[in-house]
Coordinates of C-alpha atoms in Angstrom, one line a residue:
Chain A
M69 CA 35.6 26.5 -3.4
E70 CA 32.1 24.9 -3.4
D71 CA 30.7 23.7 -0.1
A72 CA 30.6 20.0 0.6
D73 CA 27.1 18.5 0.7
P74 CA 26.9 18.3 4.5
E75 CA 27.7 22.0 4.7
L76 CA 24.9 22.7 2.2
L77 CA 22.5 20.8 4.4
R78 CA 23.6 22.9 7.4
R79 CA 23.0 26.0 5.5
M80 CA 19.6 24.8 4.5
Q81 CA 18.8 24.3 8.1
R82 CA 19.5 27.9 8.6
G83 CA 17.1 28.8 5.8
D84 CA 19.6 29.4 3.1
E85 CA 17.8 28.9 -0.2
A86 CA 21.0 29.3 -2.2
A87 CA 22.2 26.1 -0.5
L88 CA 19.0 24.3 -1.6
E89 CA 19.5 25.5 -5.1
M90 CA 23.1 24.3 -5.1
L91 CA 22.1 20.9 -3.8
Y92 CA 19.3 20.7 -6.5
A93 CA 21.8 21.7 -9.2
R94 CA 24.1 18.9 -8.1
Y95 CA 21.6 16.1 -7.7
G96 CA 18.3 17.2 -9.2
G97 CA 19.0 15.4 -12.4
L98 CA 20.0 12.2 -10.7
V99 CA 16.9 12.3 -8.5
F100 CA 14.7 12.9 -11.5
T101 CA 16.4 10.2 -13.5
L102 CA 15.9 7.6 -10.7
A103 CA 12.3 8.7 -10.1
L104 CA 11.5 8.5 -13.9
R105 CA 13.1 5.0 -14.0
I106 CA 10.8 3.8 -11.2
V107 CA 7.5 5.5 -12.0
G108 CA 7.8 5.6 -15.8
D109 CA 5.9 8.9 -16.0
A110 CA 7.5 12.3 -16.3
E111 CA 4.9 14.1 -14.4
L112 CA 5.0 11.7 -11.5
A113 CA 8.8 11.8 -11.6
R114 CA 8.7 15.6 -11.3
E115 CA 6.4 15.3 -8.3
V116 CA 8.9 12.9 -6.7
L117 CA 11.8 15.2 -7.5
Q118 CA 10.1 18.2 -5.9
D119 CA 8.9 16.3 -2.9
T120 CA 12.4 14.9 -2.3
F121 CA 14.1 18.3 -2.2
L122 CA 11.3 19.8 -0.2
R123 CA 11.5 17.1 2.4
A124 CA 15.2 17.6 2.6
W125 CA 14.5 21.3 3.0
D126 CA 11.9 21.3 5.7
G127 CA 13.4 18.6 7.8
S128 CA 10.7 16.0 7.1
E129 CA 13.7 13.8 6.2
M130 CA 16.8 14.3 8.3
Y131 CA 20.2 13.4 7.0
D132 CA 22.1 10.9 9.1
V133 CA 25.8 10.7 8.3
G134 CA 25.7 7.0 9.3
R135 CA 23.4 6.3 6.4
G136 CA 26.0 7.2 3.8
R137 CA 26.7 10.1 1.5
V138 CA 24.2 12.9 0.9
P139 CA 23.3 12.0 -2.7
W140 CA 22.6 8.4 -1.7
W141 CA 20.4 9.7 1.1
L142 CA 18.5 11.8 -1.5
M143 CA 18.2 8.8 -3.7
G144 CA 16.7 6.9 -0.8
I145 CA 14.1 9.5 -0.2
A146 CA 13.3 9.7 -3.9
R147 CA 13.1 5.9 -4.3
H148 CA 10.7 5.6 -1.4
R149 CA 8.5 8.3 -2.7
A150 CA 8.5 6.9 -6.2
I151 CA 7.6 3.4 -5.0
D152 CA 4.8 4.8 -2.8
L153 CA 3.4 6.5 -5.9
L154 CA 4.0 3.5 -8.1
R155 CA 2.2 1.2 -5.7
S156 CA -0.7 3.6 -5.5
R157 CA -1.3 3.6 -9.2
P158 CA -4.4 1.7 -10.4
H159 CA -2.4 0.0 -13.1
Q160 CA 0.7 -0.7 -11.1
S161 CA 1.1 -4.2 -12.5
R162 CA 1.1 -3.0 -16.0
L163 CA 3.5 -0.2 -15.1
R164 CA 5.8 -2.7 -13.5
E165 CA 5.7 -5.0 -16.4
R166 CA 6.6 -2.2 -18.7
E167 CA 9.4 -1.1 -16.4
A168 CA 10.7 -4.5 -15.7
A169 CA 11.4 -5.2 -19.3
P170 CA 14.3 -2.8 -19.8
A171 CA 15.5 -3.6 -16.2
T172 CA 17.4 -6.6 -17.6
A173 CA 21.1 -6.4 -18.3
A174 CA 22.3 -2.9 -18.4
A175 CA 19.5 -1.7 -20.6
G176 CA 18.6 1.9 -20.0
M177 CA 22.0 2.6 -18.6
A178 CA 24.6 4.5 -20.5
A179 CA 27.9 6.3 -19.9
T180 CA 26.8 9.3 -21.8
S181 CA 27.2 12.9 -20.6
A182 CA 24.7 14.0 -18.0
P183 CA 22.5 17.0 -18.7
N184 CA 21.7 18.8 -15.5
L185 CA 24.2 16.7 -13.6
P186 CA 27.4 18.1 -12.4
D187 CA 29.8 17.9 -15.2
R188 CA 32.7 16.6 -13.2
S189 CA 35.1 13.9 -14.2
E190 CA 34.5 12.3 -10.7
V191 CA 30.8 11.9 -11.4
V192 CA 31.5 10.4 -14.8
A193 CA 34.0 8.0 -13.2
V194 CA 31.4 6.9 -10.7
R195 CA 28.9 6.2 -13.4
H196 CA 31.3 4.3 -15.5
A197 CA 32.4 2.2 -12.5
V198 CA 28.8 1.4 -11.6
I199 CA 27.9 0.4 -15.1
R200 CA 31.0 -1.8 -15.4
A201 CA 30.3 -3.4 -12.0
L202 CA 26.7 -4.2 -13.0
E203 CA 28.0 -5.8 -16.2
T204 CA 30.0 -8.2 -14.2
L205 CA 26.9 -9.6 -12.6
S206 CA 25.1 -12.6 -14.1
T207 CA 21.7 -11.9 -15.7
G208 CA 19.9 -13.5 -12.8
Q209 CA 21.8 -11.4 -10.3
R210 CA 21.2 -8.2 -12.2
Q211 CA 17.5 -9.0 -12.5
A212 CA 17.2 -9.5 -8.8
I213 CA 19.0 -6.2 -8.1
E214 CA 17.1 -4.2 -10.6
L215 CA 13.6 -5.6 -9.9
A216 CA 14.2 -4.8 -6.3
Y217 CA 15.8 -1.4 -6.5
F218 CA 14.1 0.1 -9.6
G219 CA 11.0 -2.1 -9.7
G220 CA 10.1 -1.8 -6.0
L221 CA 9.4 -5.5 -5.7
T222 CA 10.0 -7.6 -2.6
Q223 CA 12.0 -10.7 -2.7
V224 CA 8.8 -12.8 -2.8
E225 CA 7.4 -10.8 -5.7
I226 CA 10.7 -11.1 -7.6
A227 CA 10.7 -14.9 -7.1
R228 CA 7.1 -15.0 -8.4
E229 CA 8.0 -12.6 -11.3
L230 CA 11.0 -14.7 -12.4
G231 CA 9.5 -18.1 -11.5
E232 CA 12.5 -18.9 -9.3
P233 CA 12.6 -20.3 -5.8
L234 CA 12.7 -17.6 -3.1
G235 CA 16.0 -19.0 -1.8
T236 CA 17.6 -18.6 -5.2
V237 CA 16.5 -15.0 -5.4
K238 CA 17.8 -14.3 -1.9
S239 CA 21.2 -15.8 -2.6
R240 CA 21.5 -14.1 -6.0
T241 CA 20.7 -10.8 -4.4
R242 CA 23.3 -11.2 -1.7
E243 CA 25.9 -12.5 -4.1
A244 CA 25.3 -9.5 -6.4
M245 CA 25.5 -7.0 -3.6
E246 CA 28.7 -8.6 -2.3
R247 CA 30.2 -8.3 -5.7
L248 CA 29.1 -4.7 -6.1
R249 CA 30.4 -3.9 -2.7
G250 CA 33.8 -5.4 -3.5
L251 CA 34.0 -3.4 -6.7
L252 CA 32.4 -0.2 -5.7
W253 CA 33.0 0.4 -2.1
P254 CA 36.2 2.4 -2.6
L255 CA 34.2 4.7 -4.9
L256 CA 30.8 4.9 -3.3
G257 CA 31.7 4.6 0.3
P258 CA 32.4 7.6 2.6
K259 CA 35.2 9.8 1.6
E260 CA 37.4 11.7 4.0
G261 CA 36.6 15.4 3.8
S262 CA 34.0 15.2 1.2
E263 CA 30.5 13.8 0.8
R264 CA 30.3 14.2 -2.9
P265 CA 30.8 11.5 -5.4
Chain B
V123 CA 35.3 -13.3 8.2
T124 CA 32.9 -16.2 9.0
R125 CA 29.7 -15.2 10.6
P126 CA 27.4 -17.4 12.6
P127 CA 24.5 -18.7 10.6
D128 CA 22.0 -16.8 12.5
H129 CA 23.1 -13.5 10.9
P130 CA 20.5 -12.7 8.2
L131 CA 23.1 -12.0 5.5
D132 CA 20.8 -12.7 2.5
D133 CA 18.2 -10.4 4.0
L134 CA 20.7 -7.6 4.7
A135 CA 21.2 -7.2 1.0
A136 CA 17.5 -7.3 0.4
L137 CA 16.9 -4.8 3.2
A138 CA 19.4 -2.4 1.6
L139 CA 17.5 -2.6 -1.7
G140 CA 14.1 -2.1 0.0
A141 CA 13.0 -5.6 -1.0
L142 CA 11.7 -7.0 2.2
D143 CA 8.1 -7.1 3.2
L144 CA 7.2 -5.4 6.4
A145 CA 7.3 -8.4 8.7
E146 CA 10.7 -9.4 7.4
R147 CA 12.0 -5.9 7.6
L148 CA 11.0 -5.6 11.2
R149 CA 12.7 -9.0 12.0
V150 CA 15.9 -8.0 10.2
E151 CA 16.0 -4.5 11.6
T152 CA 15.5 -5.9 15.1
H153 CA 18.6 -8.1 14.6
V154 CA 20.6 -5.2 13.0
A155 CA 19.9 -3.0 16.0
A156 CA 21.6 -5.5 18.2
C157 CA 24.4 -6.6 15.9
A158 CA 27.2 -4.3 15.1
S159 CA 28.7 -6.4 12.3
C160 CA 25.4 -6.7 10.5
R161 CA 24.8 -3.0 11.0
E162 CA 28.1 -2.2 9.4
R163 CA 27.4 -4.5 6.5
L164 CA 23.9 -3.0 6.0
R165 CA 25.5 0.5 5.9
E166 CA 27.8 -0.6 3.2
Y167 CA 25.1 -2.3 1.2
R168 CA 23.0 0.9 1.5
E169 CA 25.8 3.0 0.1
I170 CA 26.1 0.7 -2.8
A171 CA 22.4 0.7 -3.4
G172 CA 22.4 4.4 -3.2
G173 CA 24.8 4.7 -6.1
L174 CA 23.0 2.3 -8.4
A175 CA 21.0 5.2 -9.9
T176 CA 24.2 6.8 -11.3
A177 CA 24.2 4.0 -13.9
L178 CA 21.0 5.1 -15.4
E179 CA 21.0 7.1 -18.6
P180 CA 20.6 10.7 -17.3
T181 CA 17.3 12.5 -18.0
P182 CA 17.2 16.2 -17.3
P183 CA 14.3 17.3 -15.2
P184 CA 11.8 19.8 -16.6
A185 CA 12.9 23.4 -16.2
A186 CA 9.7 24.2 -14.2
A187 CA 10.7 21.7 -11.5
W188 CA 13.2 24.0 -9.8
A189 CA 10.7 26.9 -9.8
A190 CA 8.2 24.6 -8.0
V191 CA 10.8 23.5 -5.4
S192 CA 11.8 27.1 -4.9
A193 CA 8.2 28.2 -4.4
G194 CA 7.6 25.3 -2.2
S195 CA 10.6 26.0 0.0
R196 CA 9.3 29.5 0.7
A197 CA 5.8 28.3 1.4
R198 CA 7.0 25.8 3.9
R199 CA 8.5 28.4 6.2
P200 CA 6.3 29.1 9.1
P201 CA 5.4 32.7 9.7
G202 CA 8.0 34.5 11.8
I203 CA 10.7 31.9 11.5
E204 CA 13.6 32.7 9.3
G205 CA 15.0 29.3 8.6
P206 CA 13.4 26.2 7.3
R207 CA 11.5 24.0 9.7
R208 CA 13.2 21.2 11.5
A209 CA 11.7 17.8 12.0
T210 CA 9.4 19.0 14.7
L211 CA 5.9 17.7 14.8
G212 CA 4.5 21.2 14.3
G213 CA 6.7 21.6 11.3
W214 CA 5.7 18.3 9.9
L215 CA 2.1 19.1 10.3
R216 CA 2.3 22.0 8.0
S217 CA 4.2 20.2 5.3
A218 CA 1.4 18.3 3.5
R219 CA 1.7 18.2 -0.3
W220 CA -1.8 17.1 -1.1
P221 CA -1.5 15.2 -4.4
A222 CA 1.4 13.2 -3.2
V223 CA -0.1 12.7 0.2
A224 CA -3.4 11.6 -1.3
A225 CA -1.6 9.0 -3.4
V226 CA 0.4 7.8 -0.5
L227 CA -2.7 7.5 1.7
A228 CA -4.4 5.5 -0.9
S229 CA -1.5 3.2 -1.2
L230 CA -1.2 3.0 2.6
M231 CA -4.8 1.9 2.9
V232 CA -4.5 -0.9 0.4
W233 CA -1.1 -1.9 1.7
N234 CA -2.2 -2.0 5.3
I235 CA -5.2 -4.1 4.6
L236 CA -3.1 -6.6 2.6
L237 CA -0.5 -6.8 5.3
Q238 CA -2.7 -7.1 8.3
R239 CA -3.1 -10.8 8.2
E240 CA 0.6 -11.3 7.5
L241 CA 1.6 -9.1 10.4
A242 CA -0.8 -10.7 12.8
R243 CA 0.6 -14.1 11.7
H244 CA 4.2 -13.1 12.2
A245 CA 3.8 -10.7 15.2
P246 CA 6.2 -11.6 17.9
G247 CA 5.2 -11.8 21.5
P248 CA 2.5 -13.5 23.5
D249 CA -0.6 -15.0 21.8
P250 CA -2.6 -12.1 20.7
G251 CA -5.8 -13.8 21.5
P252 CA -9.2 -14.0 19.7
E253 CA -9.7 -10.2 19.7
V254 CA -6.6 -9.5 17.7
S255 CA -7.2 -12.4 15.4
A256 CA -10.7 -11.1 14.7
L257 CA -9.3 -7.6 14.2
A258 CA -6.7 -8.9 11.7
R259 CA -9.4 -10.4 9.6
R260 CA -11.2 -7.1 9.1
P261 CA -10.2 -4.2 7.0
G262 CA -8.4 -1.5 8.9
R263 CA -5.0 0.0 9.3
V264 CA -1.7 -1.0 10.7
V265 CA 0.7 1.7 11.9
I266 CA 4.3 0.8 12.6
L267 CA 6.2 2.5 15.4
T268 CA 9.9 2.5 15.4
G269 CA 12.6 4.8 16.9
S270 CA 16.1 5.2 18.0
G271 CA 14.9 5.8 21.6
A272 CA 14.4 2.1 22.0
P273 CA 17.1 0.4 19.8
G274 CA 15.7 -2.9 18.5
G275 CA 12.2 -2.0 19.6
S276 CA 9.2 -1.8 17.4
A277 CA 5.4 -1.8 17.7
R278 CA 2.5 -2.3 15.4
L279 CA -0.8 -0.7 16.1
F280 CA -3.8 -2.6 14.5
V281 CA -6.7 -0.3 14.2
A282 CA -10.2 -1.4 13.3
A283 CA -11.7 0.1 10.2
D284 CA -14.6 1.5 12.2
G285 CA -12.1 3.1 14.6
G286 CA -12.4 3.4 18.3
H287 CA -10.3 0.5 19.3
G288 CA -7.2 -1.4 18.3
H289 CA -4.4 -3.5 19.6
L290 CA -0.7 -2.7 20.0
A291 CA 1.9 -5.4 19.6
I292 CA 5.3 -4.4 21.1
A293 CA 8.6 -6.2 20.9
G294 CA 12.2 -5.5 21.7
V295 CA 11.8 -2.9 24.4
S296 CA 13.3 -3.2 27.9
P297 CA 11.2 -4.3 30.9
L298 CA 10.8 -1.5 33.3
P299 CA 11.0 -1.3 37.1
T300 CA 7.7 -1.3 39.0
T301 CA 7.9 2.5 39.4
R302 CA 7.7 3.1 35.7
T303 CA 5.4 2.3 32.8
Y304 CA 5.3 2.7 29.0
Q305 CA 2.5 5.0 27.7
L306 CA 1.1 5.2 24.2
W307 CA 0.1 8.7 23.0
F308 CA -2.0 9.8 20.0
V309 CA -0.6 13.3 19.2
R310 CA -3.3 15.5 17.8
T311 CA -3.2 19.1 16.7
D312 CA -4.6 20.3 20.1
A313 CA -3.1 17.9 22.7
P314 CA -1.8 14.4 23.1
V315 CA -4.2 11.8 24.1
S316 CA -3.2 8.7 26.1
G317 CA -4.1 5.4 24.4
A318 CA -2.8 3.0 27.0
T319 CA -0.2 2.4 29.7
F320 CA 1.5 -1.0 29.5
R321 CA 4.4 -3.0 30.7
V322 CA 6.3 -5.7 28.8
N323 CA 7.2 -9.2 29.8
A324 CA 10.7 -10.4 30.4
Q325 CA 11.2 -10.8 26.7
G326 CA 10.3 -7.2 26.1
Q327 CA 7.0 -8.0 24.5
A328 CA 3.3 -7.1 25.1
W329 CA -0.1 -7.1 23.4
V330 CA -2.2 -4.2 24.6
K331 CA -5.8 -3.2 23.9
V332 CA -5.9 0.4 22.9
A333 CA -8.5 3.2 22.8
V334 CA -8.0 4.8 19.5
P335 CA -9.2 8.3 18.7
P336 CA -10.3 9.1 15.1
L337 CA -7.0 8.7 13.2
E338 CA -7.8 11.6 10.9
T339 CA -7.2 13.9 13.9
V340 CA -3.9 12.2 14.8
R341 CA -0.6 13.4 13.4
A342 CA 1.7 11.1 15.3
I343 CA 1.7 8.1 17.6
T344 CA 4.4 7.8 20.2
V345 CA 5.5 5.6 23.1
T346 CA 7.2 7.2 26.1
E347 CA 8.3 6.0 29.5
E348 CA 6.3 7.6 32.3
P349 CA 5.8 7.1 36.1
A350 CA 3.9 4.0 37.0
A351 CA 0.5 5.7 37.2
G352 CA 0.9 7.2 33.8
S353 CA 1.0 10.9 32.9
P354 CA -1.6 13.3 31.7
A355 CA 0.9 14.4 29.0
P356 CA 4.1 12.9 27.8
T357 CA 7.1 13.7 29.9
G358 CA 9.7 11.2 28.8
P359 CA 11.5 11.1 25.5
R360 CA 9.9 9.5 22.5
L361 CA 11.0 5.9 22.4
L362 CA 8.9 4.7 19.5
E363 CA 7.1 6.9 17.0
A364 CA 5.1 6.9 13.8
R365 CA 4.0 9.9 12.0
L366 CA 0.8 9.8 10.1
P367 CA 0.3 11.5 6.7
A368 CA -1.9 14.5 6.9
E369 CA -5.1 14.3 4.8
P370 CA -6.4 16.7 2.3
G371 CA -9.0 19.0 3.6
R372 CA -8.0 18.5 7.2

């Protein structure tokens, strides 16, 4: 039986490289996919991927069970690193514009099989559920979520980008997150006895 | 469940998505630290945000990426220690990844300069006075200190571009008895250097003028609680802390 994610982290703390490799096998694809979506450059995304797992390995980032499941924690590290890189790019505005375009609707998202992701029905079910949940959002709600999470924009920047009042963006964001929470919490929230999706 | 209007519900969603600017984030995090219901809601939002990436069309990483991670994991082990390093300062000091760090440093510099005015404008606490106002109009750096040792507490260190001095804005920490003081430390590779001792007002706030060593020698900045006269070296737990990125060639 495979170790649950927290056990892999405990083994990593003891210097077990096999545990790191297993964690990478489980989530390396997901981290790379997210990083690529944010930075839009394969080389930079690879840098984010490597940095994310090395930070998890060397304790630069410490897992806190109160912050959610292990893969979501890894996504958080990767997202921060990716946005740091994105914001440091000289042509960040252009990159953002390019990235913002497919961020509307469910563009760029698909329920296809996942190379380098664990081929488990559970993972596929999570992906389908997230896609379906995103599709229930209005276009404005989806834009607000995606420009924030994948575009790295603040609420003020999103309001400027969309030409909408800040209050509208804020309420759309909350409404969207509330809806996603209602639909996805049973799937994405903590699970008894397992930290894996 | 109906919540009182002073709960920043809109901002909790934005915080989970990383979409608040620094001043807003500090404000909301301060509230969350003291509000169990918002803390729980934020935790739920963060779980949802974490799962959003699963909806992206998967792209396999380059095959060479794992080799780099594997090599990096071996390189990051300190000599004589079998396991990976924990989140100790010494461990962190040796963990620089130069291209990424250089990029982050560059972004930090720009980011800090842009945010300085905003932070000065929104900083809680007593009137910072003309010195801080002048500082905020000049290029420099802002370092944010946070930490679980002082729930709800935070501090911002404004450092002049030419170094040597700065100001620390503190909010959300507990007033101390007269026998104790807070002390700011600049942790360098050789030894920690005291930047200031200070006490906070009844609202837990203070503005403090600080002697700042060259930041390129500083790896972390911390606040501890010490005896009233201050200590030559930190003795109390780290209440607030910021770690500074290492720089290439250091």
